[in-house]
Coordinates of C-alpha atoms and ligand atoms in Angstrom, one line a residue:
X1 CA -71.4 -109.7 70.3
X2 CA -68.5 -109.3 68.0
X3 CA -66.6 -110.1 64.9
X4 CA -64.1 -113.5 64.7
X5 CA -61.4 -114.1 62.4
X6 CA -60.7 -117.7 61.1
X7 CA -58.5 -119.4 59.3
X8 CA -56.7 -122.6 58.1
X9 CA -53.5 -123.0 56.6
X10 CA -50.9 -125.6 55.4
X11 CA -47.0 -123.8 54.9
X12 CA -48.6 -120.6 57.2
X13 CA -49.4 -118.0 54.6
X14 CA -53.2 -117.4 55.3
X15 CA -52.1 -117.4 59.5
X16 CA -49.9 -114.4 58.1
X17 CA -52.1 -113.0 56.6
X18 CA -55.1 -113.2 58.9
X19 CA -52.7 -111.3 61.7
X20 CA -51.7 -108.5 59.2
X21 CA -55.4 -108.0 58.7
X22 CA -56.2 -108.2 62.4
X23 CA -53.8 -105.2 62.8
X24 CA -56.0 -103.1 60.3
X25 CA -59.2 -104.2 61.9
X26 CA -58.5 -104.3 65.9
X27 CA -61.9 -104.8 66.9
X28 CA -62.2 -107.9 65.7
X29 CA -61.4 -111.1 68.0
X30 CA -57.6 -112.2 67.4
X31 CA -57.2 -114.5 64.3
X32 CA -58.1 -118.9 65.5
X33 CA -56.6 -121.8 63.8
X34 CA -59.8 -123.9 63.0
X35 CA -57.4 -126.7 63.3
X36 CA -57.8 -125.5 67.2
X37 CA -61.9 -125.9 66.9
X38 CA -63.8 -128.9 67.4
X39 CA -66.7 -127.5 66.5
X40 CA -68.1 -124.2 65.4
X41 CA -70.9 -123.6 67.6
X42 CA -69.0 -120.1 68.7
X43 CA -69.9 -118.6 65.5
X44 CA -73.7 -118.7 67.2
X45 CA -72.4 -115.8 69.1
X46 CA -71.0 -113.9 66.6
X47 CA -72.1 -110.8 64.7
X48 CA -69.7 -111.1 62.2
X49 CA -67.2 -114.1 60.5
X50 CA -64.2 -113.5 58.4
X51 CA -63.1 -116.5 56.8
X52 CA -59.4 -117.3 55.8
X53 CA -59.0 -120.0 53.8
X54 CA -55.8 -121.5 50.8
X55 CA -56.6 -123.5 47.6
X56 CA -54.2 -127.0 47.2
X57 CA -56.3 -129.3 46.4
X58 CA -56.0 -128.1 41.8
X59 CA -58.8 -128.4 40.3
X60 CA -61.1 -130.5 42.7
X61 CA -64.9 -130.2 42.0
X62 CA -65.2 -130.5 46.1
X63 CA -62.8 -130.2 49.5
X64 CA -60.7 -127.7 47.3
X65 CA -58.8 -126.1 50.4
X66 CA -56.6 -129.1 51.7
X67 CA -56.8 -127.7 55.1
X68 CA -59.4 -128.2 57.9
X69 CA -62.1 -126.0 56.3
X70 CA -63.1 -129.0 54.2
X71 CA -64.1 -130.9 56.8
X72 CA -66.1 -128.0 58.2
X73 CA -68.1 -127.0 55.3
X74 CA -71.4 -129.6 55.9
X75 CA -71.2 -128.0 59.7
X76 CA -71.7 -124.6 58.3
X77 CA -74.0 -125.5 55.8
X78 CA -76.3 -126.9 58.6
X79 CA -76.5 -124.1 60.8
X80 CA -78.4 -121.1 61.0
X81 CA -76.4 -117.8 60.5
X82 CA -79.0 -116.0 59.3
X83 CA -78.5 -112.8 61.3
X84 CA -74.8 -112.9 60.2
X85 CA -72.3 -111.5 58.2
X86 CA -69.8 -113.3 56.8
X87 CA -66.7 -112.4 54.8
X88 CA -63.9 -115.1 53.0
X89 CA -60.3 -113.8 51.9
X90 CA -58.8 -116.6 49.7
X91 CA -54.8 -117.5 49.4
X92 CA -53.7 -118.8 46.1
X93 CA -51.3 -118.2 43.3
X94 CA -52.3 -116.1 40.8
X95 CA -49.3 -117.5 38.1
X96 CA -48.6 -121.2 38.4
X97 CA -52.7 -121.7 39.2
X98 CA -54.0 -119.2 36.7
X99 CA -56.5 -121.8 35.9
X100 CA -58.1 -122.1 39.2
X101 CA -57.4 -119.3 41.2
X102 CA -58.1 -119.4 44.9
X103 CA -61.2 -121.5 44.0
X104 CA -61.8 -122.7 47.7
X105 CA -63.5 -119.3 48.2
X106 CA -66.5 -119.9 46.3
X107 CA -67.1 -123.8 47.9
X108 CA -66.7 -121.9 51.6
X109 CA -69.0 -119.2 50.2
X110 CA -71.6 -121.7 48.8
X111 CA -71.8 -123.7 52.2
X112 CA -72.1 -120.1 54.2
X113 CA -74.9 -119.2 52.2
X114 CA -76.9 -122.3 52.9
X115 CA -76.4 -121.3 56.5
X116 CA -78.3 -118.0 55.6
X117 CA -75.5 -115.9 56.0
X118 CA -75.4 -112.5 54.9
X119 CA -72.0 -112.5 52.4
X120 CA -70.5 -109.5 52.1
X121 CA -66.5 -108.3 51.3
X122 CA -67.1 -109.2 47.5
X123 CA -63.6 -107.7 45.1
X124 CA -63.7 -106.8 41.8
X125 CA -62.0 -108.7 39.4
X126 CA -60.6 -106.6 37.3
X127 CA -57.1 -105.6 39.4
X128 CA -56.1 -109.3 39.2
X129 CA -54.3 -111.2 36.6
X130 CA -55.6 -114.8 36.0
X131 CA -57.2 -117.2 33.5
X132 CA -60.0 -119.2 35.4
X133 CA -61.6 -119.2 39.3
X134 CA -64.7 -120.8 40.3
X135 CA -64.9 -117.9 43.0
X136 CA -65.8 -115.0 40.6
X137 CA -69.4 -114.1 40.1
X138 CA -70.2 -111.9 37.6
X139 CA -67.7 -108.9 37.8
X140 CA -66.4 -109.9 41.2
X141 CA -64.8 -112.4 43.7
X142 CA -66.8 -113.6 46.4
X143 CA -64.2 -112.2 48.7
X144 CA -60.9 -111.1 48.6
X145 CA -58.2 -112.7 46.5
X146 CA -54.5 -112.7 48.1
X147 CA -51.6 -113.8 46.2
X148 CA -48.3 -114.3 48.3
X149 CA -46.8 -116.9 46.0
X150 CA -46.4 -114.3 43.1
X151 CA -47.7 -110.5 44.1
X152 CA -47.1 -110.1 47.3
X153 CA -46.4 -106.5 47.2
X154 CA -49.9 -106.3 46.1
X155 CA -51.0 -107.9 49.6
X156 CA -51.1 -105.0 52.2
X157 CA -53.1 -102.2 49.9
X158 CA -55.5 -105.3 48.7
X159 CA -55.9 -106.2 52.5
X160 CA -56.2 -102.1 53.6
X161 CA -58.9 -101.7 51.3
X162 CA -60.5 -104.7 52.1
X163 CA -60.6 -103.8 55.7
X164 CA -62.1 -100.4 55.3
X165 CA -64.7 -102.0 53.0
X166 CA -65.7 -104.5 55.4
X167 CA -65.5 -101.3 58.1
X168 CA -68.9 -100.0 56.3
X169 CA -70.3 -103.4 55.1
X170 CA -69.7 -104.8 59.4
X171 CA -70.8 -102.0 61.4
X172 CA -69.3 -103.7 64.7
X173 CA -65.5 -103.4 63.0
X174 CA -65.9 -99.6 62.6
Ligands
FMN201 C1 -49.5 -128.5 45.4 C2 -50.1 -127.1 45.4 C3 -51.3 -126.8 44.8 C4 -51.9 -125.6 44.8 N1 -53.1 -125.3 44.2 C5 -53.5 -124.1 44.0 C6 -54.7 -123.8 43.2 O1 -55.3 -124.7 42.7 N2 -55.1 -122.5 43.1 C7 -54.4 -121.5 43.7 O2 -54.9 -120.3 43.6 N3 -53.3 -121.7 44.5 C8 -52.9 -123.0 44.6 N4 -51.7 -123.2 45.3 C9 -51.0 -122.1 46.0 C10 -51.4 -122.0 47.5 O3 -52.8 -121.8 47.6 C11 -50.7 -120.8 48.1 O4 -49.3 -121.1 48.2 C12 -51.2 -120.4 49.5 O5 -50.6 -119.1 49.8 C13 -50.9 -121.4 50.6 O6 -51.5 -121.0 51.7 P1 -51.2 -121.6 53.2 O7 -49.7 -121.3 53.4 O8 -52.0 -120.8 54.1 O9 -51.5 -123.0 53.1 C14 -51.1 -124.5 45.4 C15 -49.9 -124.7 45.9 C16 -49.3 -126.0 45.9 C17 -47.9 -126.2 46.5

């Protein structure tokens, strides 16, 4: 039983991404392209998910990712992960989307929940410069925010702390 990292990804950011944060947490199963999948039924295996997953669709009440995750999210919302943990970093822009910034998080979040998941890797809010996101609840982010558009020098400390967070919160990473 082990720990898989997913993502989906239009122009390639949130592939980056996922193998930068691979490198800080090497137990972890390589980074897969859910494009790749045709279904999910290897999350059943599983101890641990870490979800990667870009906002393009501005706005949108539903399928706010533009990428394969939306066609995923009934799938996960009909299994039962109740004896996992599950953890979503989100790639957005943080300037010319201040208004809904990385909102795919919180739709992936809600559909992982109804699977019983365990959701864990939650962020402050307070390091990160924006006006609106559906993905903040109460004083935090339902994952990790990453901004490559317009602070990504702010991407590998964000991502280094995340991963030793997730270190304590996954006990299989550590
Ligand atoms: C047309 C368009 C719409 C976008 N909409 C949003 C948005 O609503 N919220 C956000 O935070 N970022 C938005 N972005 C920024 C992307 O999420 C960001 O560039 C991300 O890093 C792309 O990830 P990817 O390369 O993995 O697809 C948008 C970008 C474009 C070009």
């Amino acid at each position: 039983m082990t720990v898989g990292i997913y993502f989906a990804t239009t122009t390639g950011k949130t592939e980056d991404v996922a193998e930068r944060l691979h490198g800080y947490l090497n137990k972890a199963n390589p980074p897969k392209d859910l494009a790749d999948l045709s279904d999910l039924s290897e999350f059943l295996s599983l101890d641990g998910i870490i979800c990667g997953i870009p906002t393009w669709n501005t706005g949108a009440d539903c399928e706010r990712s533009g990428t394969a995750w939306d066609d995923m999210l009934e799938e996960i919302g009909s299994m039962n992960l109740s004896e996992k943990k599950v953890a979503i970093f989100g790639l957005g822009d943080s300037s010319t989307y201040t208004e809904n910034f990385c909102d795919a998080m919180e739709e992936l979040h809600s559909f992982f929940q109804k699977s019983g998941a365990k959701m864990v890797g939650y962020v402050r809010k307070d390091s990160y410069t924006y006006e609106e996101s559906k993905s903040v609840i109460g004083d935090c982010f339902c994952g990790l925010p990453l901004d490559e558009d317009s602070e990504s020098d702010l991407t590998s400390d964000r991502l280094q702390n995340w991963a030793e967070e997730l270190k304590h919160e996954i006990p299989e990473l550590a």
